[in-house]
mmCIF file of C-alpha atoms in Angstrom:
data_model
loop_
_atom_site.group_PDB
_atom_site.id
_atom_site.type_symbol
_atom_site.label_atom_id
_atom_site.label_comp_id
_atom_site.label_asym_id
_atom_site.label_seq_id
_atom_site.Cartn_x
_atom_site.Cartn_y
_atom_site.Cartn_z
ATOM 1 C CA UNK A 1 20.917 -101.828 -82.115
ATOM 2 C CA UNK A 2 17.469 -101.077 -80.761
ATOM 3 C CA UNK A 3 17.385 -97.408 -81.815
ATOM 4 C CA UNK A 4 19.233 -97.897 -85.113
ATOM 5 C CA UNK A 5 16.888 -100.345 -86.849
ATOM 6 C CA UNK A 6 14.600 -98.314 -89.017
ATOM 7 C CA UNK A 7 13.226 -101.391 -90.936
ATOM 8 C CA UNK A 8 11.401 -103.036 -88.102
ATOM 9 C CA UNK A 9 7.762 -104.060 -88.324
ATOM 10 C CA UNK A 10 5.016 -101.695 -87.408
ATOM 11 C CA UNK A 11 4.741 -103.249 -83.976
ATOM 12 C CA UNK A 12 8.458 -102.987 -83.302
ATOM 13 C CA UNK A 13 8.458 -99.395 -84.544
ATOM 14 C CA UNK A 14 5.641 -98.575 -82.170
ATOM 15 C CA UNK A 15 7.651 -99.987 -79.298
ATOM 16 C CA UNK A 16 10.648 -97.876 -80.333
ATOM 17 C CA UNK A 17 8.531 -94.735 -80.251
ATOM 18 C CA UNK A 18 7.195 -95.748 -76.889
ATOM 19 C CA UNK A 19 10.719 -96.143 -75.518
ATOM 20 C CA UNK A 20 11.831 -92.852 -77.014
ATOM 21 C CA UNK A 21 8.825 -91.100 -75.548
ATOM 22 C CA UNK A 22 9.458 -92.363 -72.034
ATOM 23 C CA UNK A 23 13.263 -92.366 -72.167
ATOM 24 C CA UNK A 24 13.564 -89.266 -69.917
ATOM 25 C CA UNK A 25 11.503 -91.021 -67.262
ATOM 26 C CA UNK A 26 13.709 -94.123 -67.474
ATOM 27 C CA UNK A 27 16.780 -91.930 -66.966
ATOM 28 C CA UNK A 28 15.245 -90.184 -63.968
ATOM 29 C CA UNK A 29 14.325 -93.550 -62.487
ATOM 30 C CA UNK A 30 17.879 -94.728 -63.024
ATOM 31 C CA UNK A 31 19.350 -91.613 -61.411
ATOM 32 C CA UNK A 32 17.002 -92.076 -58.477
ATOM 33 C CA UNK A 33 18.017 -95.685 -57.938
ATOM 34 C CA UNK A 34 20.324 -96.974 -55.216
ATOM 35 C CA UNK A 35 23.349 -96.684 -57.545
ATOM 36 C CA UNK A 36 23.363 -92.866 -57.566
ATOM 37 C CA UNK A 37 25.919 -92.295 -54.816
ATOM 38 C CA UNK A 38 28.102 -89.832 -56.729
ATOM 39 C CA UNK A 39 27.024 -88.595 -60.124
ATOM 40 C CA UNK A 40 23.398 -87.636 -59.466
ATOM 41 C CA UNK A 41 24.324 -85.719 -56.330
ATOM 42 C CA UNK A 42 26.946 -83.798 -58.253
ATOM 43 C CA UNK A 43 24.529 -83.224 -61.135
ATOM 44 C CA UNK A 44 21.695 -81.826 -59.048
ATOM 45 C CA UNK A 45 23.560 -80.315 -56.133
ATOM 46 C CA UNK A 46 27.159 -79.837 -57.173
ATOM 47 C CA UNK A 47 26.610 -76.381 -58.689
ATOM 48 C CA UNK A 48 24.475 -75.029 -55.871
ATOM 49 C CA UNK A 49 27.073 -72.411 -54.949
ATOM 50 C CA UNK A 50 27.661 -71.175 -58.482
ATOM 51 C CA UNK A 51 24.510 -69.069 -58.766
ATOM 52 C CA UNK A 52 23.845 -66.466 -56.092
ATOM 53 C CA UNK A 53 20.879 -64.115 -55.893
ATOM 54 C CA UNK A 54 21.864 -60.498 -56.357
ATOM 55 C CA UNK A 55 21.680 -58.496 -53.154
ATOM 56 C CA UNK A 56 19.053 -55.827 -53.787
ATOM 57 C CA UNK A 57 19.751 -53.855 -50.609
ATOM 58 C CA UNK A 58 21.895 -50.756 -50.990
ATOM 59 C CA UNK A 59 24.043 -50.450 -47.822
ATOM 60 C CA UNK A 60 24.790 -46.767 -48.436
ATOM 61 C CA UNK A 61 21.100 -45.971 -48.584
ATOM 62 C CA UNK A 62 20.513 -48.006 -45.453
ATOM 63 C CA UNK A 63 23.145 -45.900 -43.710
ATOM 64 C CA UNK A 64 21.471 -42.664 -44.836
ATOM 65 C CA UNK A 65 18.209 -43.820 -43.285
ATOM 66 C CA UNK A 66 19.799 -45.101 -40.081
ATOM 67 C CA UNK A 67 22.292 -42.313 -39.403
ATOM 68 C CA UNK A 68 20.808 -39.211 -41.013
ATOM 69 C CA UNK A 69 17.058 -39.338 -41.541
ATOM 70 C CA UNK A 70 16.431 -40.890 -38.135
ATOM 71 C CA UNK A 71 18.164 -37.886 -36.544
ATOM 72 C CA UNK A 72 16.425 -35.070 -38.418
ATOM 73 C CA UNK A 73 14.746 -32.605 -36.044
ATOM 74 C CA UNK A 74 10.983 -32.623 -35.863
ATOM 75 C CA UNK A 75 8.662 -35.282 -37.198
ATOM 76 C CA UNK A 76 9.579 -36.984 -40.470
ATOM 77 C CA UNK A 77 8.350 -39.868 -42.587
ATOM 78 C CA UNK A 78 10.535 -40.888 -45.514
ATOM 79 C CA UNK A 79 10.262 -43.736 -48.012
ATOM 80 C CA UNK A 80 12.476 -44.493 -50.983
ATOM 81 C CA UNK A 81 11.388 -47.403 -53.161
ATOM 82 C CA UNK A 82 13.740 -48.659 -55.862
ATOM 83 C CA UNK A 83 11.374 -49.576 -58.696
ATOM 84 C CA UNK A 84 13.906 -51.884 -60.349
ATOM 85 C CA UNK A 85 14.794 -53.998 -57.322
ATOM 86 C CA UNK A 86 11.459 -53.363 -55.545
ATOM 87 C CA UNK A 87 13.329 -52.798 -52.289
ATOM 88 C CA UNK A 88 11.948 -50.072 -50.031
ATOM 89 C CA UNK A 89 13.871 -48.026 -47.468
ATOM 90 C CA UNK A 90 11.466 -46.690 -44.876
ATOM 91 C CA UNK A 91 11.291 -44.421 -41.868
ATOM 92 C CA UNK A 92 7.961 -43.795 -40.074
ATOM 93 C CA UNK A 93 6.120 -44.849 -43.244
ATOM 94 C CA UNK A 94 2.793 -45.434 -41.421
ATOM 95 C CA UNK A 95 2.838 -42.283 -39.284
ATOM 96 C CA UNK A 96 -0.087 -39.997 -40.029
ATOM 97 C CA UNK A 97 0.460 -36.360 -41.091
ATOM 98 C CA UNK A 98 -1.850 -33.587 -42.154
ATOM 99 C CA UNK A 99 -1.545 -33.975 -45.911
ATOM 100 C CA UNK A 100 -1.523 -30.312 -46.929
ATOM 101 C CA UNK A 101 -1.810 -30.269 -50.734
ATOM 102 C CA UNK A 102 -0.888 -33.927 -51.170
ATOM 103 C CA UNK A 103 -4.614 -34.666 -50.917
ATOM 104 C CA UNK A 104 -4.790 -33.298 -54.459
ATOM 105 C CA UNK A 105 -3.177 -36.520 -55.685
ATOM 106 C CA UNK A 106 -6.228 -38.401 -54.400
ATOM 107 C CA UNK A 107 -8.548 -35.891 -56.075
ATOM 108 C CA UNK A 108 -6.667 -36.275 -59.366
ATOM 109 C CA UNK A 109 -6.918 -40.067 -59.083
ATOM 110 C CA UNK A 110 -10.670 -39.840 -58.440
ATOM 111 C CA UNK A 111 -11.284 -37.460 -61.346
ATOM 112 C CA UNK A 112 -9.672 -39.909 -63.755
ATOM 113 C CA UNK A 113 -11.693 -42.734 -62.210
ATOM 114 C CA UNK A 114 -14.877 -40.753 -62.931
ATOM 115 C CA UNK A 115 -13.688 -40.130 -66.498
ATOM 116 C CA UNK A 116 -12.902 -43.821 -66.957
ATOM 117 C CA UNK A 117 -16.396 -44.730 -65.734
ATOM 118 C CA UNK A 118 -18.079 -42.231 -68.056
ATOM 119 C CA UNK A 119 -19.233 -39.911 -65.275
ATOM 120 C CA UNK A 120 -17.026 -36.994 -66.358
ATOM 121 C CA UNK A 121 -15.246 -35.762 -69.469
ATOM 122 C CA UNK A 122 -12.141 -33.591 -69.651
ATOM 123 C CA UNK A 123 -14.028 -30.878 -71.536
ATOM 124 C CA UNK A 124 -16.911 -30.737 -69.040
ATOM 125 C CA UNK A 125 -17.391 -27.328 -67.457
ATOM 126 C CA UNK A 126 -16.643 -26.768 -63.787
ATOM 127 C CA UNK A 127 -17.156 -23.206 -62.649
ATOM 128 C CA UNK A 128 -15.573 -20.897 -65.196
ATOM 129 C CA UNK A 129 -13.175 -23.509 -66.567
ATOM 130 C CA UNK A 130 -13.037 -27.130 -67.720
ATOM 131 C CA UNK A 131 -12.176 -30.337 -65.872
ATOM 132 C CA UNK A 132 -8.922 -30.548 -67.855
ATOM 133 C CA UNK A 133 -7.849 -27.011 -66.996
ATOM 134 C CA UNK A 134 -8.853 -27.482 -63.372
ATOM 135 C CA UNK A 135 -6.707 -30.628 -63.129
ATOM 136 C CA UNK A 136 -3.771 -28.792 -64.614
ATOM 137 C CA UNK A 137 -4.054 -25.864 -62.201
ATOM 138 C CA UNK A 138 -4.602 -28.138 -59.191
ATOM 139 C CA UNK A 139 -1.458 -30.179 -59.846
ATOM 140 C CA UNK A 140 1.055 -27.903 -61.565
ATOM 141 C CA UNK A 141 0.585 -24.777 -59.421
ATOM 142 C CA UNK A 142 -1.322 -26.410 -56.526
ATOM 143 C CA UNK A 143 -4.367 -24.209 -57.014
ATOM 144 C CA UNK A 144 -6.731 -24.626 -54.074
ATOM 145 C CA UNK A 145 -9.936 -23.281 -55.631
ATOM 146 C CA UNK A 146 -9.958 -25.781 -58.488
ATOM 147 C CA UNK A 147 -8.990 -28.626 -56.127
ATOM 148 C CA UNK A 148 -11.966 -27.910 -53.874
ATOM 149 C CA UNK A 149 -14.306 -27.613 -56.848
ATOM 150 C CA UNK A 150 -13.190 -30.984 -58.261
ATOM 151 C CA UNK A 151 -13.384 -32.720 -54.882
ATOM 152 C CA UNK A 152 -16.862 -31.372 -54.161
ATOM 153 C CA UNK A 153 -18.102 -32.362 -57.600
ATOM 154 C CA UNK A 154 -17.099 -35.977 -56.968
ATOM 155 C CA UNK A 155 -17.711 -36.042 -53.212
ATOM 156 C CA UNK A 156 -15.143 -36.221 -50.414
ATOM 157 C CA UNK A 157 -16.476 -39.500 -49.012
ATOM 158 C CA UNK A 158 -16.498 -41.107 -52.447
ATOM 159 C CA UNK A 159 -12.844 -40.137 -52.961
ATOM 160 C CA UNK A 160 -11.958 -41.423 -49.497
ATOM 161 C CA UNK A 161 -13.624 -44.779 -50.221
ATOM 162 C CA UNK A 162 -11.854 -45.000 -53.572
ATOM 163 C CA UNK A 163 -8.472 -44.577 -51.907
ATOM 164 C CA UNK A 164 -9.237 -47.409 -49.475
ATOM 165 C CA UNK A 165 -10.436 -49.652 -52.310
ATOM 166 C CA UNK A 166 -7.192 -49.086 -54.216
ATOM 167 C CA UNK A 167 -5.053 -49.994 -51.198
ATOM 168 C CA UNK A 168 -4.321 -46.537 -49.775
ATOM 169 C CA UNK A 169 -6.093 -46.524 -46.392
ATOM 170 C CA UNK A 170 -3.702 -43.942 -44.958
ATOM 171 C CA UNK A 171 -5.280 -41.259 -47.166
ATOM 172 C CA UNK A 172 -8.117 -39.796 -45.103
ATOM 173 C CA UNK A 173 -10.033 -36.870 -46.559
ATOM 174 C CA UNK A 174 -13.042 -36.781 -44.249
ATOM 175 C CA UNK A 175 -11.833 -36.925 -40.634
ATOM 176 C CA UNK A 176 -11.886 -33.782 -38.525
ATOM 177 C CA UNK A 177 -8.954 -31.373 -38.974
ATOM 178 C CA UNK A 178 -7.782 -33.332 -42.029
ATOM 179 C CA UNK A 179 -7.150 -34.301 -44.723
ATOM 180 C CA UNK A 180 -4.453 -36.745 -43.631
ATOM 181 C CA UNK A 181 -2.017 -39.131 -45.245
ATOM 182 C CA UNK A 182 0.904 -41.407 -44.515
ATOM 183 C CA UNK A 183 3.995 -41.979 -46.630
ATOM 184 C CA UNK A 184 3.140 -45.623 -47.368
ATOM 185 C CA UNK A 185 -0.125 -44.663 -49.083
ATOM 186 C CA UNK A 186 1.618 -41.994 -51.143
ATOM 187 C CA UNK A 187 4.117 -44.602 -52.334
ATOM 188 C CA UNK A 188 1.281 -46.942 -53.328
ATOM 189 C CA UNK A 189 -0.472 -44.208 -55.316
ATOM 190 C CA UNK A 190 2.679 -43.170 -57.163
ATOM 191 C CA UNK A 191 3.704 -46.757 -57.845
ATOM 192 C CA UNK A 192 0.304 -47.408 -59.393
ATOM 193 C CA UNK A 193 0.859 -44.436 -61.695
ATOM 194 C CA UNK A 194 4.347 -45.691 -62.590
ATOM 195 C CA UNK A 195 3.106 -49.228 -63.285
ATOM 196 C CA UNK A 196 0.052 -47.934 -65.189
ATOM 197 C CA UNK A 197 -2.404 -49.481 -62.754
ATOM 198 C CA UNK A 198 -3.846 -46.206 -61.443
ATOM 199 C CA UNK A 199 -7.418 -46.509 -62.764
ATOM 200 C CA UNK A 200 -6.211 -47.572 -66.251
ATOM 201 C CA UNK A 201 -3.026 -47.457 -68.344
ATOM 202 C CA UNK A 202 -4.258 -44.385 -70.221
ATOM 203 C CA UNK A 203 -5.296 -42.588 -67.042
ATOM 204 C CA UNK A 204 -1.956 -43.433 -65.434
ATOM 205 C CA UNK A 205 -0.056 -41.879 -68.341
ATOM 206 C CA UNK A 206 -2.127 -38.689 -68.123
ATOM 207 C CA UNK A 207 -1.588 -38.446 -64.376
ATOM 208 C CA UNK A 208 2.156 -38.845 -64.792
ATOM 209 C CA UNK A 209 2.187 -36.171 -67.499
ATOM 210 C CA UNK A 210 0.452 -33.764 -65.136
ATOM 211 C CA UNK A 211 2.931 -34.486 -62.340
ATOM 212 C CA UNK A 212 5.857 -33.965 -64.713
ATOM 213 C CA UNK A 213 4.601 -30.398 -65.304
ATOM 214 C CA UNK A 214 4.871 -29.462 -61.614
ATOM 215 C CA UNK A 215 6.128 -25.888 -61.282
ATOM 216 C CA UNK A 216 7.040 -25.938 -57.579
ATOM 217 C CA UNK A 217 10.497 -27.493 -57.744
ATOM 218 C CA UNK A 218 12.375 -26.318 -54.661
ATOM 219 C CA UNK A 219 12.652 -29.786 -53.081
ATOM 220 C CA UNK A 220 13.155 -33.182 -54.723
ATOM 221 C CA UNK A 221 14.117 -31.919 -58.219
ATOM 222 C CA UNK A 222 16.229 -28.935 -57.123
ATOM 223 C CA UNK A 223 19.732 -30.438 -57.313
ATOM 224 C CA UNK A 224 19.112 -33.344 -59.673
ATOM 225 C CA UNK A 225 20.973 -33.344 -63.015
ATOM 226 C CA UNK A 226 19.370 -31.711 -66.062
ATOM 227 C CA UNK A 227 17.251 -34.147 -68.001
ATOM 228 C CA UNK A 228 16.192 -36.196 -64.973
ATOM 229 C CA UNK A 229 12.402 -36.338 -64.996
ATOM 230 C CA UNK A 230 10.552 -35.886 -61.711
ATOM 231 C CA UNK A 231 6.791 -36.455 -61.578
ATOM 232 C CA UNK A 232 5.792 -35.044 -58.217
ATOM 233 C CA UNK A 233 3.427 -33.063 -55.997
ATOM 234 C CA UNK A 234 4.346 -30.801 -53.116
ATOM 235 C CA UNK A 235 2.362 -29.834 -50.046
ATOM 236 C CA UNK A 236 2.878 -27.222 -47.362
ATOM 237 C CA UNK A 237 0.968 -25.428 -44.667
ATOM 238 C CA UNK A 238 2.157 -23.976 -41.363
ATOM 239 C CA UNK A 239 4.993 -26.249 -40.126
ATOM 240 C CA UNK A 240 4.458 -28.908 -42.818
ATOM 241 C CA UNK A 241 6.645 -29.383 -45.881
ATOM 242 C CA UNK A 242 5.943 -32.422 -48.094
ATOM 243 C CA UNK A 243 6.925 -33.760 -51.491
ATOM 244 C CA UNK A 244 6.055 -37.049 -53.192
ATOM 245 C CA UNK A 245 7.786 -38.046 -56.420
ATOM 246 C CA UNK A 246 8.505 -40.583 -59.097
ATOM 247 C CA UNK A 247 12.121 -39.969 -60.120
ATOM 248 C CA UNK A 248 13.160 -41.247 -63.541
ATOM 249 C CA UNK A 249 16.950 -41.249 -63.408
ATOM 250 C CA UNK A 250 19.530 -42.183 -66.000
ATOM 251 C CA UNK A 251 20.066 -45.626 -64.462
ATOM 252 C CA UNK A 252 17.477 -45.807 -61.710
ATOM 253 C CA UNK A 253 13.738 -45.307 -61.327
ATOM 254 C CA UNK A 254 12.450 -44.810 -57.813
ATOM 255 C CA UNK A 255 9.749 -43.281 -55.655
ATOM 256 C CA UNK A 256 10.793 -40.771 -53.023
ATOM 257 C CA UNK A 257 8.191 -39.571 -50.527
ATOM 258 C CA UNK A 258 8.834 -37.384 -47.521
ATOM 259 C CA UNK A 259 6.452 -35.832 -45.049
ATOM 260 C CA UNK A 260 7.862 -33.296 -42.599
ATOM 261 C CA UNK A 261 6.479 -31.400 -39.630
ATOM 262 C CA UNK A 262 9.263 -29.282 -38.135
ATOM 263 C CA UNK A 263 9.947 -26.139 -36.140
ATOM 264 C CA UNK A 264 12.018 -24.827 -39.052
ATOM 265 C CA UNK A 265 9.683 -25.136 -42.034
ATOM 266 C CA UNK A 266 11.510 -22.427 -43.955
ATOM 267 C CA UNK A 267 14.710 -24.478 -43.927
ATOM 268 C CA UNK A 268 13.062 -27.836 -44.592
ATOM 269 C CA UNK A 269 12.851 -27.587 -48.408
ATOM 270 C CA UNK A 270 16.635 -27.183 -48.592
ATOM 271 C CA UNK A 271 17.149 -30.162 -46.273
ATOM 272 C CA UNK A 272 14.927 -32.219 -48.550
ATOM 273 C CA UNK A 273 16.680 -31.008 -51.703
ATOM 274 C CA UNK A 274 20.077 -32.005 -50.299
ATOM 275 C CA UNK A 275 18.713 -35.376 -49.214
ATOM 276 C CA UNK A 276 17.197 -35.901 -52.665
ATOM 277 C CA UNK A 277 20.566 -35.350 -54.352
ATOM 278 C CA UNK A 278 22.246 -37.785 -51.971
ATOM 279 C CA UNK A 279 19.614 -40.462 -52.617
ATOM 280 C CA UNK A 280 19.832 -39.959 -56.378
ATOM 281 C CA UNK A 281 23.631 -40.269 -56.406
ATOM 282 C CA UNK A 282 23.461 -43.388 -54.252
ATOM 283 C CA UNK A 283 20.952 -45.186 -56.461
ATOM 284 C CA UNK A 284 22.601 -44.118 -59.709
ATOM 285 C CA UNK A 285 25.951 -45.517 -58.588
ATOM 286 C CA UNK A 286 24.898 -48.748 -56.921
#
């Protein structure tokens, strides 16, 4: 047989190798010929219904957004993004709110950008403290004095431009009566930290570590199980109550951002805490 003769001349052997090399193409040509009425169709198409893409949409979470969040009193923007399926559940995600202390996330981002570019160092002095201590106070206890000092050292317009360049145009630090933000931009910022693309991998890790040390925990983390890590920043002033978080669950990782402007700001943190527990349970059990 053609493929069994191993004692052929050099020329014949070369032909054998040639045939072996192009055998797959001969088979494809054969399967594509006019005699392929049955087998090729079954081979290429017969199993088309055996493999189905997994549905990444959680119907229970959809219902929460449609039936509950949409009916909350006041003005709300809420986004939950499942970081494993990449599916986002959104309500008023592009609506602009006064940011309250959420602007400090942008300042933190900019400080690490300056450090990455060699313009600042963590042990540099700023006022009576260091850049590192100022970052810690600004994020973990939402200290306003250190936040203003850091922002003014870098420059408000420079921070604003940086946010736009990194795909967060909803963060506006320089318009009158601001600063402002929208939920979509907060999600982008937190997702960059989670994916280690916020300035650099090392900077992203440090930012997440700061957010994990947050001491104001009356909203998103309040009713979550012990051991669940929540890297987040709160904001509040007058009728505004915000929180923006990366939640690292036992089975699920997700971003949860809410912005709220209501007539009952004192009750809003509890509403958010209850909603947070419901979202966590839904994603953990999907």
